[in-house]
Coordinates of N, CA and C in Angstrom, one line a residue:
M10 N -5.1 12.2 -2.9 CA -5.5 13.5 -2.2 C -4.3 14.1 -1.6
P11 N -4.0 15.3 -1.9 CA -2.9 16.0 -1.2 C -3.2 16.2 0.3
L12 N -2.1 16.1 1.1 CA -2.2 16.1 2.5 C -0.8 16.5 3.0
T13 N -0.9 17.5 4.0 CA 0.5 17.9 4.6 C 0.5 17.3 6.0
I14 N 1.5 16.7 6.4 CA 1.7 16.0 7.6 C 3.1 16.4 8.2
S15 N 3.1 16.2 9.5 CA 4.4 16.6 10.2 C 5.2 15.2 10.2
I16 N 6.6 15.3 10.3 CA 7.3 14.1 10.6 C 7.0 13.3 11.8
D17 N 6.4 13.9 12.7 CA 6.0 13.2 13.8 C 4.7 12.2 13.5
E18 N 4.0 12.5 12.5 CA 2.9 11.7 12.1 C 3.3 10.6 11.1
W19 N 4.4 10.6 10.8 CA 5.1 9.7 9.8 C 5.9 8.6 10.5
D20 N 5.7 7.3 10.2 CA 6.5 6.4 10.9 C 7.3 5.5 9.9
K21 N 8.3 4.9 10.4 CA 9.1 3.9 9.6 C 8.2 2.9 9.0
S22 N 8.5 2.6 7.7 CA 7.9 1.6 6.9 C 8.5 0.3 7.3
L23 N 7.9 -0.9 7.5 CA 8.4 -2.0 7.8 C 8.5 -2.9 6.6
V24 N 7.8 -2.5 5.4 CA 8.0 -3.0 4.1 C 9.3 -2.5 3.4
L25 N 10.0 -3.3 2.8 CA 11.2 -3.0 2.1 C 12.2 -2.2 3.0
S26 N 12.3 -2.5 4.2 CA 13.1 -1.8 5.3 C 14.6 -2.2 5.0
R27 N 15.4 -1.3 4.9 CA 16.9 -1.5 4.8 C 17.5 -2.0 6.0
K28 N 18.3 -2.9 5.8 CA 19.1 -3.6 6.9 C 20.3 -2.8 7.4
K29 N 20.8 -2.0 6.5 CA 22.0 -1.1 6.8 C 21.7 0.2 6.2
R30 N 22.6 1.2 6.6 CA 22.4 2.6 6.1 C 22.6 2.6 4.6
N31 N 21.7 3.5 3.9 CA 21.9 3.7 2.5 C 23.2 4.2 2.2
A32 N 24.0 3.6 1.3 CA 25.3 4.1 0.9 C 25.2 5.6 0.3
L33 N 24.1 6.0 -0.2 CA 24.0 7.4 -0.7 C 23.5 8.4 0.3
Y34 N 23.4 7.9 1.6 CA 22.7 8.8 2.6 C 23.2 10.2 2.6
D35 N 24.6 10.4 2.6 CA 25.1 11.8 2.8 C 24.7 12.6 1.5
D36 N 24.7 11.9 0.2 CA 24.3 12.7 -1.0 C 22.8 13.0 -1.0
I37 N 22.0 12.0 -0.5 CA 20.5 12.2 -0.3 C 20.2 13.4 0.6
K38 N 20.9 13.4 1.7 CA 20.7 14.5 2.8 C 21.2 15.8 2.2
A39 N 22.2 15.9 1.4 CA 22.7 17.2 0.9 C 21.6 17.7 -0.1
S40 N 21.1 16.7 -0.8 CA 20.1 17.1 -1.9 C 18.8 17.7 -1.2
I41 N 18.4 17.0 -0.2 CA 17.1 17.4 0.4 C 17.3 18.8 1.2
R42 N 18.6 18.9 1.8 CA 18.9 20.1 2.4 C 18.8 21.3 1.4
E43 N 19.3 21.1 0.2 CA 19.4 22.1 -0.8 C 18.2 22.5 -1.4
K44 N 17.3 21.4 -1.9 CA 16.1 21.6 -2.7 C 15.0 21.0 -2.1
G45 N 15.0 20.3 -1.0 CA 13.7 19.6 -0.5 C 13.7 18.2 -1.2
L46 N 12.3 17.7 -0.9 CA 12.2 16.4 -1.6 C 11.9 16.5 -3.1
D47 N 12.4 15.6 -3.9 CA 12.1 15.7 -5.3 C 10.7 15.5 -5.7
H48 N 9.9 14.8 -4.9 CA 8.4 14.6 -5.2 C 7.7 14.3 -3.9
A49 N 6.4 14.6 -3.9 CA 5.6 14.4 -2.7 C 5.5 12.8 -2.4
P50 N 5.8 12.5 -1.3 CA 5.7 10.9 -1.0 C 4.2 10.5 -1.0
V51 N 4.0 9.3 -1.5 CA 2.7 8.8 -1.5 C 2.6 8.0 -0.1
I52 N 1.6 8.4 0.7 CA 1.5 7.8 2.0 C 0.2 7.1 2.2
T53 N 0.1 6.2 3.3 CA -1.1 5.6 3.4 C -1.2 5.3 5.1
K54 N -2.4 4.9 5.5 CA -2.4 4.6 7.0 C -3.0 3.3 7.1
M55 N -2.3 2.4 7.6 CA -2.8 1.0 7.8 C -4.0 1.0 8.9
P56 N -5.0 0.1 8.8 CA -6.1 0.2 9.7 C -5.5 -0.1 11.1
S57 N -6.0 0.5 12.0 CA -5.7 0.4 13.5 C -4.3 1.1 13.7
Q58 N -3.6 1.8 12.9 CA -2.4 2.4 13.2 C -2.6 4.0 13.1
D59 N -1.9 4.7 14.0 CA -2.0 6.1 14.2 C -1.1 6.8 13.2
A60 N 0.0 6.2 12.8 CA 1.0 7.0 12.0 C 0.8 6.6 10.5
Y61 N 1.1 7.5 9.7 CA 1.1 7.3 8.2 C 2.5 6.6 7.8
V62 N 2.6 5.8 6.8 CA 3.8 5.3 6.3 C 3.8 5.4 4.8
I63 N 5.0 5.5 4.2 CA 5.2 5.9 2.9 C 5.0 4.5 2.1
L64 N 4.5 4.6 1.0 CA 4.1 3.3 0.2 C 5.3 2.7 -0.4
D65 N 6.3 3.5 -0.6 CA 7.5 2.9 -1.3 C 8.8 3.1 -0.6
G66 N 8.7 2.6 0.7 CA 9.9 2.7 1.5 C 9.8 4.0 2.2
G67 N 10.9 4.8 2.1 CA 11.0 6.1 2.7 C 11.6 6.3 4.0
N68 N 12.2 5.2 4.5 CA 12.9 5.4 5.9 C 14.0 6.3 5.9
T69 N 14.8 6.3 4.7 CA 16.1 7.2 4.5 C 15.5 8.6 4.5
R70 N 14.6 8.9 3.8 CA 14.0 10.2 3.7 C 13.6 10.8 5.1
L71 N 12.8 9.9 5.7 CA 12.2 10.1 7.1 C 13.3 10.5 8.1
Q72 N 14.3 9.7 8.2 CA 15.5 9.9 9.0 C 16.2 11.2 8.7
I73 N 16.4 11.5 7.3 CA 17.0 12.7 7.0 C 16.3 13.9 7.4
L74 N 15.0 13.9 7.1 CA 14.1 15.0 7.5 C 14.1 15.2 8.9
K75 N 14.2 14.2 9.7 CA 14.2 14.4 11.2 C 15.5 15.0 11.6
E76 N 16.6 14.6 11.0 CA 17.9 15.1 11.3 C 17.9 16.7 10.8
L77 N 17.6 16.8 9.6 CA 17.7 18.3 9.2 C 16.8 19.3 10.1
Y78 N 15.6 18.7 10.5 CA 14.8 19.6 11.4 C 15.4 19.8 12.7
Q79 N 16.0 18.8 13.3 CA 16.8 18.9 14.5 C 18.0 19.9 14.3
E80 N 18.6 19.8 13.2 CA 19.8 20.6 13.1 C 19.5 22.0 12.7
T81 N 18.4 22.3 12.1 CA 18.1 23.6 11.6 C 16.8 24.4 12.1
G82 N 16.0 23.4 12.7 CA 14.7 24.1 13.2 C 13.8 24.6 12.2
D83 N 14.2 24.3 10.9 CA 13.4 24.9 9.8 C 12.2 24.0 9.5
K84 N 11.0 24.7 9.4 CA 9.7 24.0 9.4 C 9.6 23.3 8.0
K85 N 10.4 23.6 6.9 CA 10.2 23.0 5.7 C 10.6 21.5 5.7
F86 N 11.4 21.2 6.9 CA 11.8 19.8 7.1 C 10.8 19.0 8.1
Y87 N 10.0 19.8 8.7 CA 8.9 19.2 9.6 C 7.6 19.0 8.9
Y88 N 7.1 19.8 8.2 CA 5.9 19.7 7.5 C 6.1 19.2 6.0
I89 N 5.6 18.1 5.6 CA 5.8 17.6 4.3 C 4.5 17.4 3.6
N90 N 4.5 18.0 2.3 CA 3.5 17.8 1.5 C 3.4 16.4 0.8
C91 N 2.3 15.6 1.0 CA 2.3 14.3 0.5 C 1.1 14.0 -0.4
I92 N 1.0 12.8 -0.8 CA -0.2 12.4 -1.6 C -0.8 11.2 -0.7
F93 N -2.1 11.3 -0.3 CA -2.6 10.2 0.6 C -3.3 9.2 -0.4
S94 N -3.1 7.9 -0.2 CA -3.8 6.8 -0.9 C -4.3 6.0 0.2
P95 N -5.5 5.8 0.1 CA -6.2 4.9 1.2 C -5.6 3.5 1.1
W96 N -5.7 2.7 2.4 CA -5.1 1.5 2.5 C -6.0 0.7 1.7

């Protein structure tokens, strides 16, 4: 089901969490700045949790979106079109 959420409603995923910064971080950030996300993230909400998490990781994308919104104030980095999948 399509759903638009803000980056404030999206939390870091603890599944497949990186131990260090993604080596391609700067390239990913430049790509998102230029053309946005390549695809709508698939999100879910675990029972008893308030925030959504991305099903396939997503911590790098979340951090970049937060940085880009802070740097630019552009709402295209704040509101994200997602696909919701029930837990």
